[in-house]
Amino acid sequence: DIPLPEDPEKNVITPVIRKFLEITGKQAHIDVRITRKISPGSGIGSSAASSAAAAYGMNLLFDCPLTEEDTVLCAMEGENLASGGYHADNAAPAVMGGIVLIRGYEPLDLIKIPVPGNFYCAVVHPDIVVSTKEARSILPREIPLHNAIRQWGNVGGMVAGLYSGNMELVGRAMKDLVAEPYRKAFIPGFDNLREKLLDAGSLAMNIAGSGPSVFALADHYETAYRARKIMNAHFDALGIAYGGTGATTAAAARTNLGLGITLLFSGTVTTGSTSFNYGSYNWYIIIGQPASSGSRTPIVVPKAALTTSAVAYQITDESYYYSFNLYYSGTTCYLAYKGRNSTGQIVAVYGVN
């Protein structure tokens, strides 16, 4: 277990809190207690998880004065401390949820991309420490034009595949010609492992972040579960310990994260309204399903954002969308479907502590 720095100036949470207070003009004394953490140097966003949690928590504590993009800007301060550069690679999706395209930084331009309903990943974290700064330092300053052209094509293919729900296209496009050739040296037997995973039906295999965690992409749960077994066996044969939550159940993931999640409503709402017990939850997750897609899209609503006046929310899917009003009265929360362009539906509401 890798200890966190005892000096607050070296913890990613500190610059995040300072940035929040700077942007909002608030003054406060903040005590922070970290109860759970992702192992540093894992490649699965340990610094971004803490940075995003701090930014999101501060925004929630002060009744949500910041937009999502401003919250991401705060989280990027922690990433700068951890890796020596301002980037939103992990901070943006950690704050906003799902998959986020970072089109540019001047100004910050973030685009949420739909996640196909059959998007599965198995992730394994070998017991090897790779610091983000070290992994960045080995990358070349320039890349050949022919590699750049191929990589641009892969980026376009990835976005097209995600929007169209074409997982085979996503898999074909999930190729890294820029960082992987250099970073795979940190992961023993990388090429051999990829060959075994692709032969077993995985759509792609790559490095998570800067490594050493690796992931396999699949379009079925069974394939992802099989991929996890293959990755475990690979590192077993090399005598390398590992951890990971690839292809785990939702219940196990909630236990690992220490979250309390309660199903408040399950069914379909395509017309009219429904209601559920308001309860004492910190936020609410509303799962919607657009009519033009089988994918399910979550909307996270902080408790502080619920009011007695109706607030409109939209779930979008390319040119299709539908909207609903959300408000509470007494101990009951009301969700009123509005409809508009499509016949999408609400399928579940969860309360989270």
Short mmCIF file of C-alpha atoms in Angstrom, two decimals:
data_model
loop_
_atom_site.label_atom_id
_atom_site.label_comp_id
_atom_site.label_asym_id
_atom_site.label_seq_id
_atom_site.Cartn_x
_atom_site.Cartn_y
_atom_site.Cartn_z
CA ASP A 1 0.00 0.00 0.00
CA ILE A 2 1.45 3.35 -1.03
CA PRO A 3 0.98 6.07 1.61
CA LEU A 4 -0.39 9.47 0.71
CA PRO A 5 1.88 12.49 1.34
CA GLU A 6 1.54 13.87 4.86
CA ASP A 7 2.37 17.40 3.69
CA PRO A 8 -0.92 19.03 2.55
CA GLU A 9 1.01 21.02 -0.06
CA LYS A 10 1.86 17.75 -1.82
CA ASN A 11 -1.69 16.37 -1.80
CA VAL A 12 -3.75 16.97 -4.96
CA ILE A 13 -6.77 18.04 -2.92
CA THR A 14 -5.11 21.23 -1.64
CA PRO A 15 -4.78 23.15 -4.95
CA VAL A 16 -8.29 22.03 -5.94
CA ILE A 17 -9.82 23.59 -2.83
CA ARG A 18 -7.76 26.77 -3.29
CA LYS A 19 -8.92 27.09 -6.91
CA PHE A 20 -12.56 26.67 -5.88
CA LEU A 21 -12.27 29.39 -3.23
CA GLU A 22 -10.50 31.65 -5.74
CA ILE A 23 -13.15 31.23 -8.46
CA THR A 24 -16.11 31.63 -6.12
CA GLY A 25 -14.62 34.29 -3.82
CA LYS A 26 -15.62 32.18 -0.82
CA GLN A 27 -13.68 32.10 2.44
CA ALA A 28 -13.60 28.92 4.49
CA HIS A 29 -11.51 26.63 6.66
CA ILE A 30 -11.74 23.14 5.21
CA ASP A 31 -10.84 19.93 7.05
CA VAL A 32 -10.40 16.92 4.78
CA ARG A 33 -10.41 13.27 5.79
CA ILE A 34 -9.57 10.69 3.14
CA THR A 35 -11.21 7.35 3.87
CA ARG A 36 -10.63 5.49 0.61
CA LYS A 37 -8.21 5.89 -2.27
CA ILE A 38 -7.13 4.35 -5.55
CA SER A 39 -3.53 3.19 -5.42
CA PRO A 40 -1.24 5.94 -6.83
CA GLY A 41 0.64 5.10 -10.01
CA SER A 42 -2.04 2.65 -11.13
CA GLY A 43 -3.02 4.23 -14.45
CA ILE A 44 -6.71 4.28 -13.55
CA GLY A 45 -6.94 7.91 -12.51
CA SER A 46 -5.96 7.94 -8.84
CA SER A 47 -5.03 11.63 -8.81
CA ALA A 48 -8.08 12.57 -10.90
CA ALA A 49 -10.41 10.64 -8.59
CA SER A 50 -9.23 12.61 -5.55
CA SER A 51 -9.14 15.89 -7.48
CA ALA A 52 -12.62 15.40 -8.92
CA ALA A 53 -14.02 14.33 -5.53
CA ALA A 54 -12.60 17.46 -3.91
CA ALA A 55 -13.95 19.76 -6.64
CA TYR A 56 -17.37 18.10 -6.70
CA GLY A 57 -17.57 18.00 -2.91
CA MET A 58 -16.65 21.69 -2.54
CA ASN A 59 -19.23 22.66 -5.15
CA LEU A 60 -21.89 20.61 -3.38
CA LEU A 61 -20.91 22.01 0.02
CA PHE A 62 -21.46 25.58 -1.18
CA ASP A 63 -24.78 24.89 -3.00
CA CYS A 64 -23.35 24.31 -6.48
CA PRO A 65 -22.15 27.78 -7.62
CA LEU A 66 -19.93 26.29 -10.35
CA THR A 67 -20.82 24.84 -13.73
CA GLU A 68 -19.52 21.40 -14.66
CA GLU A 69 -16.71 22.95 -16.73
CA ASP A 70 -15.63 25.20 -13.86
CA THR A 71 -15.67 22.18 -11.54
CA VAL A 72 -13.38 20.39 -14.01
CA LEU A 73 -11.06 23.43 -14.04
CA CYS A 74 -10.73 23.11 -10.28
CA ALA A 75 -9.99 19.39 -10.55
CA MET A 76 -7.28 20.11 -13.14
CA GLU A 77 -5.30 21.92 -10.45
CA GLY A 78 -4.80 18.60 -8.69
CA GLU A 79 -3.78 16.93 -11.94
CA ASN A 80 -1.18 19.63 -12.48
CA LEU A 81 0.37 18.88 -9.09
CA ALA A 82 0.37 15.13 -9.78
CA SER A 83 1.69 15.10 -13.35
CA GLY A 84 3.25 18.50 -13.97
CA GLY A 85 0.65 19.65 -16.51
CA TYR A 86 -2.92 20.92 -16.71
CA HIS A 87 -5.02 18.25 -18.40
CA ALA A 88 -8.59 16.98 -18.09
CA ASP A 89 -7.98 13.46 -19.43
CA ASN A 90 -9.42 11.82 -16.31
CA ALA A 91 -10.77 14.81 -14.38
CA ALA A 92 -13.46 15.67 -16.95
CA PRO A 93 -15.16 12.23 -17.09
CA ALA A 94 -14.69 11.82 -13.32
CA VAL A 95 -16.68 15.02 -12.75
CA MET A 96 -19.13 14.80 -15.66
CA GLY A 97 -19.57 11.03 -15.96
CA GLY A 98 -19.41 8.80 -19.01
CA ILE A 99 -17.04 9.50 -21.91
CA VAL A 100 -15.88 13.06 -22.53
CA LEU A 101 -14.10 14.42 -25.61
CA ILE A 102 -11.65 17.22 -24.80
CA ARG A 103 -11.64 19.24 -28.02
CA GLY A 104 -9.31 21.93 -26.68
CA TYR A 105 -8.00 23.83 -23.68
CA GLU A 106 -7.89 27.46 -24.85
CA PRO A 107 -10.67 27.76 -23.90
CA LEU A 108 -11.60 24.45 -22.27
CA ASP A 109 -14.06 22.72 -24.60
CA LEU A 110 -15.66 19.51 -23.31
CA ILE A 111 -18.17 17.35 -25.22
CA LYS A 112 -20.03 14.47 -23.59
CA ILE A 113 -20.25 11.41 -25.82
CA PRO A 114 -22.88 8.67 -25.43
CA VAL A 115 -21.79 5.31 -24.03
CA PRO A 116 -23.16 2.29 -25.93
CA GLY A 117 -25.25 -0.04 -23.81
CA ASN A 118 -22.99 -3.01 -24.65
CA PHE A 119 -19.73 -1.28 -23.66
CA TYR A 120 -17.76 -3.60 -21.33
CA CYS A 121 -14.21 -3.35 -20.01
CA ALA A 122 -12.14 -5.76 -17.95
CA VAL A 123 -9.36 -3.97 -16.03
CA VAL A 124 -6.43 -5.51 -14.19
CA HIS A 125 -3.85 -3.59 -12.18
CA PRO A 126 -0.50 -5.41 -11.96
CA ASP A 127 1.48 -4.62 -8.84
CA ILE A 128 3.89 -2.29 -10.64
CA VAL A 129 4.16 1.43 -9.93
CA VAL A 130 4.39 3.79 -12.91
CA SER A 131 4.27 7.50 -12.08
CA THR A 132 2.47 9.74 -14.57
CA LYS A 133 5.45 12.10 -14.69
CA GLU A 134 7.79 9.22 -15.55
CA ALA A 135 5.43 7.85 -18.19
CA ARG A 136 5.16 11.29 -19.79
CA SER A 137 8.91 11.89 -19.75
CA ILE A 138 9.65 8.94 -22.06
CA LEU A 139 7.31 10.18 -24.82
CA PRO A 140 8.85 11.84 -27.89
CA ARG A 141 8.35 15.57 -28.40
CA GLU A 142 7.46 15.03 -32.05
CA ILE A 143 5.78 12.20 -33.95
CA PRO A 144 6.03 11.26 -37.65
CA LEU A 145 3.35 12.73 -39.89
CA HIS A 146 2.16 9.32 -41.10
CA ASN A 147 1.57 8.22 -37.48
CA ALA A 148 -0.29 11.45 -36.74
CA ILE A 149 -2.58 10.93 -39.75
CA ARG A 150 -3.37 7.36 -38.70
CA GLN A 151 -4.04 8.47 -35.13
CA TRP A 152 -6.41 11.24 -36.26
CA GLY A 153 -8.31 8.58 -38.20
CA ASN A 154 -8.54 6.43 -35.08
CA VAL A 155 -9.90 9.36 -33.05
CA GLY A 156 -12.57 10.00 -35.68
CA GLY A 157 -13.43 6.31 -35.79
CA MET A 158 -13.71 6.15 -32.01
CA VAL A 159 -16.12 9.09 -31.85
CA ALA A 160 -18.20 7.77 -34.76
CA GLY A 161 -18.35 4.32 -33.17
CA LEU A 162 -19.49 5.65 -29.81
CA TYR A 163 -22.20 7.87 -31.34
CA SER A 164 -23.48 5.10 -33.59
CA GLY A 165 -23.17 2.35 -30.96
CA ASN A 166 -20.87 0.38 -33.29
CA MET A 167 -18.62 -1.44 -30.82
CA GLU A 168 -16.62 -3.21 -33.55
CA LEU A 169 -15.67 0.20 -34.95
CA VAL A 170 -14.72 1.39 -31.46
CA GLY A 171 -12.48 -1.65 -31.12
CA ARG A 172 -10.81 -1.09 -34.52
CA ALA A 173 -10.19 2.55 -33.63
CA MET A 174 -8.78 1.83 -30.17
CA LYS A 175 -5.17 1.89 -31.33
CA ASP A 176 -2.49 4.14 -29.82
CA LEU A 177 0.39 4.97 -32.15
CA VAL A 178 1.69 7.80 -29.98
CA ALA A 179 2.20 6.65 -26.38
CA GLU A 180 1.75 2.88 -26.36
CA PRO A 181 4.95 1.98 -28.29
CA TYR A 182 6.96 3.58 -25.49
CA ARG A 183 4.83 2.88 -22.40
CA LYS A 184 4.20 -0.81 -23.09
CA ALA A 185 7.80 -1.44 -21.98
CA PHE A 186 6.55 -0.91 -18.39
CA ILE A 187 4.20 -3.91 -18.74
CA PRO A 188 5.88 -7.36 -19.09
CA GLY A 189 4.57 -9.47 -21.97
CA PHE A 190 2.28 -6.72 -23.29
CA ASP A 191 2.18 -7.82 -26.95
CA ASN A 192 1.70 -11.48 -26.04
CA LEU A 193 -1.17 -10.60 -23.71
CA ARG A 194 -2.90 -8.56 -26.41
CA GLU A 195 -2.67 -11.44 -28.87
CA LYS A 196 -4.28 -13.84 -26.38
CA LEU A 197 -7.10 -11.39 -25.60
CA LEU A 198 -7.94 -10.68 -29.24
CA ASP A 199 -7.93 -14.41 -30.00
CA ALA A 200 -10.44 -14.87 -27.15
CA GLY A 201 -12.89 -12.35 -28.63
CA SER A 202 -11.91 -9.02 -27.06
CA LEU A 203 -12.36 -6.08 -29.41
CA ALA A 204 -9.23 -4.27 -28.23
CA MET A 205 -6.64 -4.19 -25.47
CA ASN A 206 -4.67 -1.21 -24.32
CA ILE A 207 -2.94 0.58 -21.45
CA ALA A 208 -5.12 2.40 -18.94
CA GLY A 209 -3.80 5.93 -18.64
CA SER A 210 -0.03 5.89 -18.27
CA GLY A 211 -0.05 2.30 -16.96
CA PRO A 212 0.57 -0.21 -15.61
CA SER A 213 -3.13 -1.15 -15.51
CA VAL A 214 -4.37 -2.74 -18.72
CA PHE A 215 -7.89 -3.16 -20.03
CA ALA A 216 -9.69 -5.26 -22.59
CA LEU A 217 -12.73 -3.93 -24.47
CA ALA A 218 -15.69 -6.20 -25.16
CA ASP A 219 -19.30 -6.00 -26.31
CA HIS A 220 -20.57 -8.80 -24.04
CA TYR A 221 -20.20 -9.41 -20.31
CA GLU A 222 -19.06 -13.00 -20.87
CA THR A 223 -16.22 -11.85 -23.15
CA ALA A 224 -15.09 -9.25 -20.60
CA TYR A 225 -15.17 -11.84 -17.82
CA ARG A 226 -13.10 -14.22 -19.95
CA ALA A 227 -10.63 -11.41 -20.67
CA ARG A 228 -10.16 -10.78 -16.98
CA LYS A 229 -9.30 -14.45 -16.43
CA ILE A 230 -6.75 -14.32 -19.26
CA MET A 231 -5.11 -11.20 -17.83
CA ASN A 232 -4.98 -12.72 -14.35
CA ALA A 233 -3.35 -15.89 -15.73
CA HIS A 234 -0.85 -13.81 -17.69
CA PHE A 235 0.43 -11.98 -14.61
CA ASP A 236 0.25 -15.16 -12.51
CA ALA A 237 2.66 -16.84 -14.97
CA LEU A 238 5.05 -13.92 -14.61
CA GLY A 239 4.88 -13.99 -10.81
CA ILE A 240 3.38 -10.48 -10.68
CA ALA A 241 0.66 -9.78 -8.13
CA TYR A 242 -2.38 -7.88 -9.36
CA GLY A 243 -5.71 -6.40 -8.41
CA GLY A 244 -8.69 -5.22 -10.42
CA THR A 245 -12.45 -5.05 -10.67
CA GLY A 246 -12.86 -6.06 -14.31
CA ALA A 247 -16.29 -7.46 -15.20
CA THR A 248 -17.38 -7.32 -11.57
CA THR A 249 -21.03 -7.04 -10.59
CA ALA A 250 -22.59 -3.67 -9.84
CA ALA A 251 -23.25 -4.76 -6.25
CA ALA A 252 -19.59 -5.66 -5.73
CA ALA A 253 -18.47 -2.37 -7.24
CA ARG A 254 -20.72 -0.45 -4.86
CA THR A 255 -19.29 -2.37 -1.91
CA ASN A 256 -15.73 -1.66 -3.06
CA LEU A 257 -16.47 2.05 -3.36
CA GLY A 258 -18.18 2.25 0.01
CA LEU A 259 -21.35 3.75 -1.48
CA GLY A 260 -24.88 3.31 -0.23
CA ILE A 261 -27.18 3.07 -3.27
CA THR A 262 -30.94 2.59 -2.94
CA LEU A 263 -33.32 1.91 -5.82
CA LEU A 264 -36.16 4.43 -5.47
CA PHE A 265 -38.05 3.73 -8.69
CA SER A 266 -37.88 1.08 -11.39
CA GLY A 267 -40.15 0.92 -14.40
CA THR A 268 -40.85 3.14 -17.38
CA VAL A 269 -42.12 6.69 -17.60
CA THR A 270 -43.05 7.73 -21.12
CA THR A 271 -46.02 9.96 -20.33
CA GLY A 272 -47.46 11.65 -17.27
CA SER A 273 -45.50 11.53 -14.03
CA THR A 274 -44.29 9.33 -11.22
CA SER A 275 -43.16 9.96 -7.67
CA PHE A 276 -40.73 8.47 -5.17
CA ASN A 277 -39.73 9.04 -1.56
CA TYR A 278 -37.41 12.06 -1.29
CA GLY A 279 -35.36 10.45 1.50
CA SER A 280 -32.10 11.68 3.00
CA TYR A 281 -29.75 11.05 0.07
CA ASN A 282 -26.82 13.18 -1.01
CA TRP A 283 -27.68 12.92 -4.70
CA TYR A 284 -29.98 11.13 -7.11
CA ILE A 285 -29.12 9.20 -10.26
CA ILE A 286 -31.84 9.16 -12.91
CA ILE A 287 -31.34 6.58 -15.67
CA GLY A 288 -32.96 7.42 -19.00
CA GLN A 289 -33.11 5.63 -22.32
CA PRO A 290 -33.46 7.65 -25.54
CA ALA A 291 -35.82 6.29 -28.16
CA SER A 292 -33.13 6.22 -30.86
CA SER A 293 -30.69 4.08 -28.88
CA GLY A 294 -30.50 1.07 -26.60
CA SER A 295 -27.93 2.83 -24.43
CA ARG A 296 -28.88 4.18 -21.02
CA THR A 297 -27.89 7.66 -19.99
CA PRO A 298 -27.53 8.76 -16.36
CA ILE A 299 -28.26 12.22 -14.99
CA VAL A 300 -26.85 12.98 -11.54
CA VAL A 301 -28.83 15.50 -9.49
CA PRO A 302 -27.29 16.75 -6.20
CA LYS A 303 -29.75 17.02 -3.33
CA ALA A 304 -28.98 20.75 -3.13
CA ALA A 305 -30.31 21.14 -6.70
CA LEU A 306 -33.79 19.81 -5.81
CA THR A 307 -36.33 22.53 -5.13
CA THR A 308 -40.07 22.88 -4.71
CA SER A 309 -40.17 24.53 -8.14
CA ALA A 310 -40.02 22.37 -11.26
CA VAL A 311 -36.54 22.18 -12.84
CA ALA A 312 -36.25 20.84 -16.40
CA TYR A 313 -33.67 18.18 -17.33
CA GLN A 314 -32.94 16.65 -20.73
CA ILE A 315 -31.55 13.33 -21.84
CA THR A 316 -30.11 13.62 -25.33
CA ASP A 317 -29.08 11.20 -28.03
CA GLU A 318 -27.83 12.87 -31.21
CA SER A 319 -30.83 14.74 -32.71
CA TYR A 320 -33.30 13.06 -30.36
CA TYR A 321 -34.09 14.22 -26.88
CA TYR A 322 -36.74 14.19 -24.26
CA SER A 323 -37.13 16.13 -21.08
CA PHE A 324 -38.76 15.97 -17.69
CA ASN A 325 -39.40 18.23 -14.72
CA LEU A 326 -38.15 17.34 -11.26
CA TYR A 327 -39.31 18.86 -7.96
CA TYR A 328 -40.30 17.87 -4.45
CA SER A 329 -43.09 18.57 -2.02
CA GLY A 330 -42.83 17.43 1.59
CA THR A 331 -41.19 14.00 1.58
CA THR A 332 -42.15 13.16 -2.01
CA CYS A 333 -40.18 13.86 -5.17
CA TYR A 334 -42.10 14.20 -8.45
CA LEU A 335 -40.78 13.42 -11.92
CA ALA A 336 -43.02 14.70 -14.70
CA TYR A 337 -42.36 13.55 -18.26
CA LYS A 338 -42.52 16.28 -20.94
CA GLY A 339 -41.75 14.38 -24.14
CA ARG A 340 -41.03 16.78 -27.01
CA ASN A 341 -39.14 15.08 -29.86
CA SER A 342 -39.06 11.41 -28.99
CA THR A 343 -40.62 8.65 -26.96
CA GLY A 344 -37.67 8.00 -24.68
CA GLN A 345 -38.26 6.86 -21.14
CA ILE A 346 -37.07 7.01 -17.55
CA VAL A 347 -36.19 3.50 -16.41
CA ALA A 348 -34.77 3.89 -12.88
CA VAL A 349 -34.03 6.36 -10.10
CA TYR A 350 -31.41 5.72 -7.39
CA GLY A 351 -30.64 7.55 -4.17
CA VAL A 352 -26.93 7.67 -3.23
CA ASN A 353 -25.16 8.38 0.05
#
